[in-house]
């Protein structure tokens, strides 16, 4: 173990007794994602009926694009929809947000729809923001339902402007906003925010709440709600030198006003590659994963991301920083992935006891020079502050990453859904398949 390993000097720590029928890792259940872009989304799995019905549900997707029934009349007349994100509110209402675009027109928007029956049916499409300028893209939307304020929810995204015509549809980690237009106007990428206080019937006009200035951008913005009601926006701020700055911004009045940003840590980027062939693997890159302790009065907050700082910039690993005071101060990043090479796609959730779980992927079990690229999903649980269990594989998941869809590299998604249910956890995980007519599934696995 090295000094960055969070289990250094820790014993097994306290153990929580698992409820009957919730021990170990359960066999995965096939489940189809409803978005056009196969990017797993993190649904709230805390409602018992949602857990029970999830494998059987086959609801219709809202008409966010033409292939889903979108028209001018219903607000969904776009060629494609991507970046879906869903959250349940405390009243059982489900919010779905996504990016919709017609690149050749050009025309793009952030769309939202609500469901009152767990996703079986959806209400009207709501347009939170729309643009027709060719150099503007609203990217990586996320929605959060406030568990303590009934009818209140928050949506955030990065609004990129000043994009060059040559950048195309690249991954977020390729710093799309940092290439100036031919006219020389500096690109910008602030984090935009809007909220509803009436259950999603109306939304405030979107506004920037974190603007890093010219030649810089935010990416991966998410809002979490602490046990005392404080909102914390976490995002990565990428500066002109290509350095990422994990950043937190707090609001103590439900999103009306926001305090000065607090830097969590800088980070270094390294591309994830097939260890045998050198082929590119498209992953979360600069995107953070954020989770907060849901217990009333608690202020613990966790952020994980891919970072090559501990390897001198050679290999991305998974690191985590924690705050015990609601995002005011943060611990130095600690490596949570194994030390055998690359690690990617970290995701976090915290259960009802305040226990966080981390999942991530790596190639540590891959055998060189074989036809398959064996990719393993690992889990870790914090047993007390700063002390985590050893990485535990999810053996039921057999993933050959070379069979994954290719979109700027082998692509499982920008996110992998994980959420808590009681004291346990559940995850939605993409699994590539060998069938050309059905190249991928999303499976649900129950963890702990």
Short mmCIF file of C-alpha atoms in Angstrom, two decimals:
data_model
loop_
_atom_site.label_atom_id
_atom_site.label_comp_id
_atom_site.label_asym_id
_atom_site.label_seq_id
_atom_site.Cartn_x
_atom_site.Cartn_y
_atom_site.Cartn_z
CA UNK A 1 0.00 0.00 0.00
CA UNK A 2 1.15 3.55 -0.70
CA UNK A 3 0.40 6.75 1.17
CA UNK A 4 -2.47 7.56 -1.19
CA UNK A 5 -4.30 4.31 -0.44
CA UNK A 6 -7.29 5.14 1.80
CA UNK A 7 -7.27 1.76 3.53
CA UNK A 8 -3.75 2.26 4.88
CA UNK A 9 -3.77 1.57 8.62
CA UNK A 10 -7.48 0.67 8.68
CA UNK A 11 -8.94 -2.49 10.12
CA UNK A 12 -12.20 -3.95 8.86
CA UNK A 13 -14.16 -1.39 10.84
CA UNK A 14 -17.79 -1.68 11.89
CA UNK A 15 -20.06 -3.86 9.85
CA UNK A 16 -23.73 -3.28 9.15
CA UNK A 17 -26.00 -6.29 9.22
CA UNK A 18 -27.57 -6.80 5.81
CA UNK A 19 -31.28 -7.27 5.62
CA UNK A 20 -32.60 -10.66 4.63
CA UNK A 21 -32.48 -11.19 0.89
CA UNK A 22 -29.98 -8.39 0.33
CA UNK A 23 -26.60 -10.06 0.74
CA UNK A 24 -23.87 -10.17 -1.84
CA UNK A 25 -24.16 -9.21 -5.47
CA UNK A 26 -27.28 -10.38 -7.22
CA UNK A 27 -27.37 -11.70 -10.75
CA UNK A 28 -27.90 -8.96 -13.31
CA UNK A 29 -31.35 -8.41 -14.79
CA UNK A 30 -31.51 -7.18 -18.41
CA UNK A 31 -33.10 -3.77 -18.72
CA UNK A 32 -33.39 -1.57 -21.76
CA UNK A 33 -32.44 2.08 -21.55
CA UNK A 34 -34.89 4.37 -23.29
CA UNK A 35 -32.49 7.00 -24.69
CA UNK A 36 -31.21 7.10 -28.23
CA UNK A 37 -27.63 7.42 -27.01
CA UNK A 38 -26.79 4.43 -24.84
CA UNK A 39 -25.63 6.40 -21.85
CA UNK A 40 -26.75 4.81 -18.58
CA UNK A 41 -28.57 7.22 -16.31
CA UNK A 42 -28.66 7.23 -12.50
CA UNK A 43 -32.30 6.78 -11.40
CA UNK A 44 -33.32 7.04 -7.78
CA UNK A 45 -33.92 3.45 -6.69
CA UNK A 46 -35.04 4.23 -3.15
CA UNK A 47 -38.78 3.70 -3.74
CA UNK A 48 -39.72 0.05 -3.05
CA UNK A 49 -42.13 -0.09 -5.99
CA UNK A 50 -39.43 1.22 -8.32
CA UNK A 51 -37.04 -1.53 -7.22
CA UNK A 52 -39.68 -4.20 -7.59
CA UNK A 53 -40.91 -3.10 -11.00
CA UNK A 54 -37.65 -1.96 -12.60
CA UNK A 55 -36.77 -5.15 -14.51
CA UNK A 56 -40.31 -5.42 -15.94
CA UNK A 57 -40.97 -1.82 -16.92
CA UNK A 58 -41.36 -0.96 -20.57
CA UNK A 59 -42.65 2.59 -20.52
CA UNK A 60 -42.56 4.93 -23.48
CA UNK A 61 -39.85 7.54 -23.74
CA UNK A 62 -40.96 11.18 -23.96
CA UNK A 63 -40.79 12.56 -27.53
CA UNK A 64 -37.44 14.32 -27.23
CA UNK A 65 -36.47 13.45 -30.82
CA UNK A 66 -38.08 12.60 -34.14
CA UNK A 67 -37.52 8.85 -33.75
CA UNK A 68 -39.39 8.99 -30.42
CA UNK A 69 -42.33 10.84 -31.99
CA UNK A 70 -41.04 14.39 -31.61
CA UNK A 71 -42.67 17.08 -33.77
CA UNK A 72 -42.91 20.85 -33.85
CA UNK A 73 -46.28 20.54 -32.16
CA UNK A 74 -45.04 18.59 -29.12
CA UNK A 75 -41.66 20.33 -28.82
CA UNK A 76 -39.49 17.35 -29.77
CA UNK A 77 -38.63 17.97 -33.43
CA UNK A 78 -34.91 17.16 -33.12
CA UNK A 79 -32.76 14.65 -34.98
CA UNK A 80 -31.24 13.15 -31.84
CA UNK A 81 -31.45 13.19 -28.06
CA UNK A 82 -28.64 12.29 -25.66
CA UNK A 83 -27.25 12.80 -22.15
CA UNK A 84 -30.41 11.60 -20.34
CA UNK A 85 -30.57 12.03 -16.55
CA UNK A 86 -33.46 11.07 -14.25
CA UNK A 87 -34.39 11.66 -10.61
CA UNK A 88 -37.34 10.80 -8.40
CA UNK A 89 -38.72 13.48 -6.11
CA UNK A 90 -39.97 12.78 -2.56
CA UNK A 91 -43.54 12.78 -3.90
CA UNK A 92 -42.75 10.00 -6.40
CA UNK A 93 -42.63 12.31 -9.42
CA UNK A 94 -39.92 11.40 -11.91
CA UNK A 95 -37.94 14.09 -13.74
CA UNK A 96 -36.14 13.31 -17.01
CA UNK A 97 -33.79 15.84 -18.60
CA UNK A 98 -31.80 15.48 -21.83
CA UNK A 99 -29.97 17.32 -24.58
CA UNK A 100 -31.75 17.40 -27.95
CA UNK A 101 -30.13 18.63 -31.14
CA UNK A 102 -30.29 18.84 -34.91
CA UNK A 103 -26.64 19.54 -35.78
CA UNK A 104 -27.19 20.26 -39.47
CA UNK A 105 -29.91 22.89 -38.91
CA UNK A 106 -28.43 23.89 -36.36
CA UNK A 107 -30.84 23.72 -33.44
CA UNK A 108 -30.37 22.43 -29.89
CA UNK A 109 -32.20 22.51 -26.57
CA UNK A 110 -32.33 21.19 -23.03
CA UNK A 111 -35.64 19.34 -22.68
CA UNK A 112 -37.43 18.03 -19.61
CA UNK A 113 -40.46 15.85 -18.99
CA UNK A 114 -42.16 14.50 -15.86
CA UNK A 115 -43.80 11.19 -15.05
CA UNK A 116 -46.19 10.44 -12.20
CA UNK A 117 -46.31 6.68 -12.74
CA UNK A 118 -42.65 5.69 -12.59
CA UNK A 119 -41.89 6.27 -16.27
CA UNK A 120 -44.79 4.38 -17.85
CA UNK A 121 -46.21 7.61 -19.27
CA UNK A 122 -44.82 11.12 -19.57
CA UNK A 123 -46.19 14.63 -19.46
CA UNK A 124 -45.59 17.36 -22.04
CA UNK A 125 -42.08 18.21 -23.21
CA UNK A 126 -40.75 21.35 -21.53
CA UNK A 127 -37.99 23.39 -23.15
CA UNK A 128 -35.66 24.85 -20.53
CA UNK A 129 -33.41 26.56 -23.07
CA UNK A 130 -33.12 26.52 -26.87
CA UNK A 131 -30.50 27.79 -29.32
CA UNK A 132 -30.12 28.09 -33.07
CA UNK A 133 -26.61 29.57 -33.18
CA UNK A 134 -24.04 27.22 -34.75
CA UNK A 135 -21.39 28.04 -32.13
CA UNK A 136 -23.55 27.28 -29.06
CA UNK A 137 -24.14 23.97 -27.30
CA UNK A 138 -25.87 23.33 -23.98
CA UNK A 139 -24.17 20.17 -22.73
CA UNK A 140 -24.28 17.58 -19.92
CA UNK A 141 -27.60 18.42 -18.22
CA UNK A 142 -28.43 17.03 -14.77
CA UNK A 143 -31.58 17.31 -12.67
CA UNK A 144 -31.95 17.00 -8.89
CA UNK A 145 -35.19 16.75 -6.91
CA UNK A 146 -34.93 18.32 -3.45
CA UNK A 147 -35.77 15.65 -0.84
CA UNK A 148 -36.61 18.24 1.81
CA UNK A 149 -38.52 20.85 -0.18
CA UNK A 150 -41.63 19.37 -1.74
CA UNK A 151 -42.10 20.42 -5.35
CA UNK A 152 -38.62 21.91 -5.67
CA UNK A 153 -36.07 20.65 -8.20
CA UNK A 154 -32.93 21.97 -9.87
CA UNK A 155 -31.42 21.61 -13.34
CA UNK A 156 -27.86 22.47 -14.34
CA UNK A 157 -25.76 22.19 -17.49
CA UNK A 158 -22.76 23.69 -19.26
CA UNK A 159 -23.52 26.34 -21.86
CA UNK A 160 -20.71 26.39 -24.41
CA UNK A 161 -20.45 29.29 -26.85
CA UNK A 162 -17.76 30.36 -29.27
CA UNK A 163 -17.30 26.83 -30.63
CA UNK A 164 -15.35 26.42 -33.85
CA UNK A 165 -16.99 24.77 -36.84
CA UNK A 166 -14.34 22.02 -36.96
CA UNK A 167 -14.83 20.58 -33.51
CA UNK A 168 -17.70 18.25 -34.32
CA UNK A 169 -19.24 15.83 -31.86
CA UNK A 170 -16.28 15.07 -29.59
CA UNK A 171 -16.20 13.83 -26.03
CA UNK A 172 -16.55 16.37 -23.24
CA UNK A 173 -13.01 15.70 -22.13
CA UNK A 174 -11.63 17.03 -25.41
CA UNK A 175 -12.21 20.61 -24.29
CA UNK A 176 -14.68 21.57 -26.97
CA UNK A 177 -15.06 25.13 -25.72
CA UNK A 178 -11.35 25.87 -25.74
CA UNK A 179 -10.92 26.22 -29.50
CA UNK A 180 -11.65 29.83 -30.53
CA UNK A 181 -13.72 30.67 -33.56
CA UNK A 182 -12.09 32.02 -36.69
CA UNK A 183 -13.25 35.51 -35.72
CA UNK A 184 -11.10 35.24 -32.61
CA UNK A 185 -13.90 35.70 -30.07
CA UNK A 186 -12.89 33.75 -26.94
CA UNK A 187 -15.07 30.75 -26.13
CA UNK A 188 -16.78 30.44 -22.75
CA UNK A 189 -18.53 27.64 -20.86
CA UNK A 190 -20.36 28.76 -17.70
CA UNK A 191 -22.56 26.49 -15.58
CA UNK A 192 -26.24 27.38 -16.06
CA UNK A 193 -28.92 26.81 -13.42
CA UNK A 194 -32.69 26.83 -13.21
CA UNK A 195 -35.15 25.65 -10.58
CA UNK A 196 -38.81 24.89 -10.08
CA UNK A 197 -40.77 25.42 -6.87
CA UNK A 198 -44.11 24.08 -8.15
CA UNK A 199 -43.24 20.49 -9.02
CA UNK A 200 -41.96 21.28 -12.49
CA UNK A 201 -45.00 23.17 -13.81
CA UNK A 202 -42.81 26.25 -14.33
CA UNK A 203 -39.07 26.90 -14.24
CA UNK A 204 -37.06 30.02 -13.50
CA UNK A 205 -35.25 31.64 -16.45
CA UNK A 206 -31.86 29.88 -16.75
CA UNK A 207 -28.89 31.91 -15.53
CA UNK A 208 -25.14 31.37 -15.12
CA UNK A 209 -24.06 30.67 -11.54
CA UNK A 210 -20.39 29.84 -12.21
CA UNK A 211 -18.55 31.53 -15.07
CA UNK A 212 -14.82 30.71 -15.29
CA UNK A 213 -14.26 33.42 -17.91
CA UNK A 214 -12.84 33.48 -21.45
CA UNK A 215 -11.11 30.40 -22.86
CA UNK A 216 -12.39 28.24 -20.00
CA UNK A 217 -15.38 26.02 -19.35
CA UNK A 218 -17.27 24.03 -16.75
CA UNK A 219 -18.28 20.42 -17.38
CA UNK A 220 -20.18 17.71 -15.53
CA UNK A 221 -22.09 20.09 -13.24
CA UNK A 222 -24.37 18.41 -10.68
CA UNK A 223 -26.35 19.67 -7.69
CA UNK A 224 -26.67 17.62 -4.50
CA UNK A 225 -28.77 18.47 -1.44
CA UNK A 226 -27.27 18.05 2.02
CA UNK A 227 -29.15 16.88 5.09
CA UNK A 228 -29.46 20.47 6.32
CA UNK A 229 -30.97 21.65 3.01
CA UNK A 230 -27.81 23.26 1.64
CA UNK A 231 -27.34 22.92 -2.13
CA UNK A 232 -23.86 22.16 -3.42
CA UNK A 233 -23.00 22.45 -7.10
CA UNK A 234 -19.95 20.40 -8.07
CA UNK A 235 -18.34 20.82 -11.47
CA UNK A 236 -14.96 20.65 -13.18
CA UNK A 237 -13.57 23.98 -14.34
CA UNK A 238 -11.14 23.52 -17.22
CA UNK A 239 -8.75 26.44 -17.70
CA UNK A 240 -6.87 27.45 -20.88
CA UNK A 241 -3.82 25.41 -19.86
CA UNK A 242 -5.96 22.25 -19.95
CA UNK A 243 -5.86 21.74 -16.18
CA UNK A 244 -9.06 20.66 -14.47
CA UNK A 245 -10.16 22.26 -11.22
CA UNK A 246 -12.80 20.31 -9.29
CA UNK A 247 -14.95 23.05 -7.80
CA UNK A 248 -17.84 23.34 -5.34
CA UNK A 249 -20.34 26.19 -4.98
CA UNK A 250 -22.84 26.38 -2.08
CA UNK A 251 -26.33 27.83 -1.74
CA UNK A 252 -28.12 28.04 1.61
CA UNK A 253 -31.37 29.54 0.30
CA UNK A 254 -32.59 26.89 -2.12
CA UNK A 255 -30.68 28.18 -5.15
CA UNK A 256 -31.68 31.85 -5.00
CA UNK A 257 -28.09 32.96 -4.39
CA UNK A 258 -24.73 31.20 -4.56
CA UNK A 259 -21.54 31.69 -2.57
CA UNK A 260 -18.02 32.06 -3.95
CA UNK A 261 -16.61 28.89 -5.56
CA UNK A 262 -14.34 26.64 -3.51
CA UNK A 263 -11.66 24.60 -5.27
CA UNK A 264 -11.65 20.94 -4.26
CA UNK A 265 -8.51 19.93 -6.15
CA UNK A 266 -6.74 20.23 -9.46
CA UNK A 267 -6.59 17.17 -11.68
CA UNK A 268 -4.57 15.89 -14.63
CA UNK A 269 -6.09 14.13 -17.59
CA UNK A 270 -4.83 10.97 -19.29
CA UNK A 271 -6.60 9.13 -22.06
CA UNK A 272 -7.88 5.61 -21.31
CA UNK A 273 -6.51 3.13 -23.86
CA UNK A 274 -6.92 -0.54 -24.68
CA UNK A 275 -3.86 -1.99 -22.89
CA UNK A 276 -3.20 -4.45 -25.72
CA UNK A 277 -3.90 -2.47 -28.88
CA UNK A 278 -3.71 1.15 -27.80
CA UNK A 279 -7.20 1.81 -29.16
CA UNK A 280 -9.02 4.66 -27.53
CA UNK A 281 -11.59 4.07 -24.77
CA UNK A 282 -14.06 6.91 -24.30
CA UNK A 283 -14.87 7.41 -20.62
CA UNK A 284 -15.88 10.04 -18.07
CA UNK A 285 -12.60 11.91 -18.58
CA UNK A 286 -13.17 15.22 -16.74
CA UNK A 287 -16.57 14.41 -15.21
CA UNK A 288 -17.04 14.20 -11.42
CA UNK A 289 -19.39 11.86 -9.58
CA UNK A 290 -21.01 13.41 -6.50
CA UNK A 291 -23.00 12.03 -3.56
CA UNK A 292 -24.12 13.45 -0.21
CA UNK A 293 -25.14 11.95 3.13
CA UNK A 294 -28.98 12.04 3.09
CA UNK A 295 -29.46 12.01 6.86
CA UNK A 296 -31.03 15.09 8.40
CA UNK A 297 -28.46 17.47 9.82
CA UNK A 298 -25.49 15.76 8.18
CA UNK A 299 -23.04 17.61 5.95
CA UNK A 300 -20.82 14.83 4.55
CA UNK A 301 -20.17 15.08 0.83
CA UNK A 302 -18.07 12.94 -1.54
CA UNK A 303 -16.65 13.59 -5.02
CA UNK A 304 -14.81 11.04 -7.20
CA UNK A 305 -13.18 11.47 -10.60
CA UNK A 306 -10.55 10.11 -12.98
CA UNK A 307 -7.14 11.65 -12.33
CA UNK A 308 -3.61 11.03 -13.57
CA UNK A 309 -1.93 13.30 -10.99
CA UNK A 310 -0.74 10.40 -8.82
CA UNK A 311 0.94 8.70 -11.80
CA UNK A 312 2.71 11.77 -13.12
CA UNK A 313 0.14 12.13 -15.89
CA UNK A 314 0.72 8.69 -17.38
CA UNK A 315 -2.40 6.76 -16.31
CA UNK A 316 -5.82 7.81 -15.09
CA UNK A 317 -6.89 6.33 -11.78
CA UNK A 318 -9.93 6.90 -9.58
CA UNK A 319 -9.54 9.35 -6.71
CA UNK A 320 -11.93 10.68 -4.08
CA UNK A 321 -12.16 13.81 -1.96
CA UNK A 322 -14.52 14.20 1.00
CA UNK A 323 -15.98 17.16 2.86
CA UNK A 324 -17.29 16.93 6.43
CA UNK A 325 -18.55 20.51 6.58
CA UNK A 326 -20.92 20.77 3.64
CA UNK A 327 -18.37 21.61 0.95
CA UNK A 328 -16.49 24.39 2.74
CA UNK A 329 -13.27 22.36 3.03
CA UNK A 330 -12.09 19.16 1.35
CA UNK A 331 -9.66 16.34 2.01
CA UNK A 332 -6.72 15.81 -0.37
CA UNK A 333 -7.63 13.37 -3.17
CA UNK A 334 -7.01 9.74 -2.23
CA UNK A 335 -6.66 6.93 -4.75
CA UNK A 336 -9.46 4.39 -4.43
CA UNK A 337 -8.80 2.31 -7.53
CA UNK A 338 -6.33 -0.54 -7.53
CA UNK A 339 -2.73 0.33 -8.39
CA UNK A 340 -2.63 -2.00 -11.41
CA UNK A 341 -3.02 0.43 -14.26
CA UNK A 342 -5.92 2.44 -15.59
CA UNK A 343 -9.28 2.92 -13.88
CA UNK A 344 -12.33 4.80 -15.10
CA UNK A 345 -16.04 5.65 -14.80
CA UNK A 346 -16.25 6.18 -11.02
CA UNK A 347 -19.74 6.47 -9.55
CA UNK A 348 -20.84 7.24 -5.98
CA UNK A 349 -23.94 6.76 -3.84
CA UNK A 350 -24.63 7.09 -0.10
CA UNK A 351 -27.18 4.90 1.70
CA UNK A 352 -29.66 5.78 4.45
CA UNK A 353 -27.03 5.09 7.14
CA UNK A 354 -24.63 7.59 5.59
CA UNK A 355 -22.35 4.87 4.14
CA UNK A 356 -20.88 5.70 0.71
CA UNK A 357 -20.21 3.13 -2.02
CA UNK A 358 -17.90 3.67 -4.98
CA UNK A 359 -17.93 1.69 -8.22
CA UNK A 360 -15.41 1.87 -11.06
CA UNK A 361 -14.03 -0.16 -13.97
CA UNK A 362 -10.51 -1.33 -14.77
CA UNK A 363 -8.55 -3.85 -16.88
CA UNK A 364 -6.66 -5.52 -14.01
CA UNK A 365 -8.12 -8.97 -14.82
CA UNK A 366 -7.55 -8.74 -18.55
CA UNK A 367 -5.24 -11.33 -20.10
CA UNK A 368 -2.92 -9.82 -22.72
CA UNK A 369 -3.17 -10.80 -26.37
CA UNK A 370 -6.60 -12.39 -26.11
CA UNK A 371 -9.54 -11.63 -28.36
CA UNK A 372 -11.55 -10.05 -25.54
CA UNK A 373 -10.75 -6.99 -23.44
CA UNK A 374 -11.96 -8.16 -20.03
CA UNK A 375 -13.30 -5.19 -18.10
CA UNK A 376 -14.16 -5.55 -14.41
CA UNK A 377 -16.57 -3.54 -12.28
CA UNK A 378 -15.31 -3.05 -8.71
CA UNK A 379 -17.05 -1.83 -5.57
CA UNK A 380 -15.70 -0.26 -2.38
CA UNK A 381 -17.54 0.82 0.77
CA UNK A 382 -16.39 3.28 3.43
CA UNK A 383 -16.55 1.65 6.87
CA UNK A 384 -15.61 4.82 8.73
CA UNK A 385 -14.23 8.20 7.65
CA UNK A 386 -11.16 7.65 5.49
CA UNK A 387 -11.25 3.84 5.72
CA UNK A 388 -12.61 1.80 2.80
CA UNK A 389 -13.04 -1.91 2.25
CA UNK A 390 -10.75 -3.62 -0.24
CA UNK A 391 -11.95 -3.49 -3.86
CA UNK A 392 -14.51 -6.21 -4.55
CA UNK A 393 -15.30 -7.38 -8.10
CA UNK A 394 -18.80 -7.92 -9.41
CA UNK A 395 -18.22 -11.38 -10.92
CA UNK A 396 -21.65 -11.74 -12.52
CA UNK A 397 -20.79 -9.04 -15.06
CA UNK A 398 -18.75 -10.34 -18.00
CA UNK A 399 -17.80 -7.29 -20.06
CA UNK A 400 -15.71 -7.39 -23.23
CA UNK A 401 -15.09 -3.71 -23.93
CA UNK A 402 -14.03 -4.39 -27.52
CA UNK A 403 -17.67 -5.26 -28.25
CA UNK A 404 -18.89 -1.87 -27.01
CA UNK A 405 -20.32 0.73 -29.39
CA UNK A 406 -17.64 3.01 -30.83
CA UNK A 407 -18.22 6.76 -30.47
CA UNK A 408 -14.84 8.41 -30.27
CA UNK A 409 -13.57 5.14 -28.76
CA UNK A 410 -15.05 2.08 -27.07
CA UNK A 411 -17.94 3.67 -25.21
CA UNK A 412 -19.85 2.34 -22.20
CA UNK A 413 -21.19 5.80 -21.42
CA UNK A 414 -20.28 9.03 -19.68
CA UNK A 415 -22.01 7.76 -16.54
CA UNK A 416 -23.07 4.48 -14.96
CA UNK A 417 -26.15 4.65 -12.77
CA UNK A 418 -25.78 3.84 -9.06
CA UNK A 419 -28.15 4.69 -6.23
CA UNK A 420 -28.98 3.52 -2.73
CA UNK A 421 -32.05 1.59 -1.62
CA UNK A 422 -32.28 1.35 2.13
CA UNK A 423 -28.86 0.24 3.32
CA UNK A 424 -28.06 -1.45 0.00
CA UNK A 425 -27.15 -0.20 -3.43
CA UNK A 426 -28.23 -0.84 -7.00
CA UNK A 427 -26.49 -0.12 -10.28
CA UNK A 428 -27.42 0.06 -13.95
CA UNK A 429 -24.46 -1.21 -15.94
CA UNK A 430 -23.98 -1.35 -19.73
CA UNK A 431 -22.99 -4.76 -21.09
CA UNK A 432 -21.90 -5.06 -24.75
CA UNK A 433 -23.23 -8.02 -26.71
CA UNK A 434 -22.08 -9.89 -29.81
CA UNK A 435 -25.40 -9.57 -31.65
CA UNK A 436 -25.27 -6.98 -34.46
CA UNK A 437 -29.03 -6.42 -34.20
CA UNK A 438 -28.81 -5.80 -30.44
CA UNK A 439 -25.26 -4.62 -29.64
CA UNK A 440 -25.74 -3.67 -25.99
CA UNK A 441 -27.95 -4.12 -22.95
CA UNK A 442 -28.17 -2.25 -19.69
CA UNK A 443 -28.44 -4.62 -16.72
CA UNK A 444 -29.48 -3.96 -13.14
CA UNK A 445 -27.33 -5.42 -10.38
CA UNK A 446 -28.07 -5.23 -6.69
CA UNK A 447 -24.96 -4.57 -4.61
CA UNK A 448 -24.38 -5.42 -0.91
#
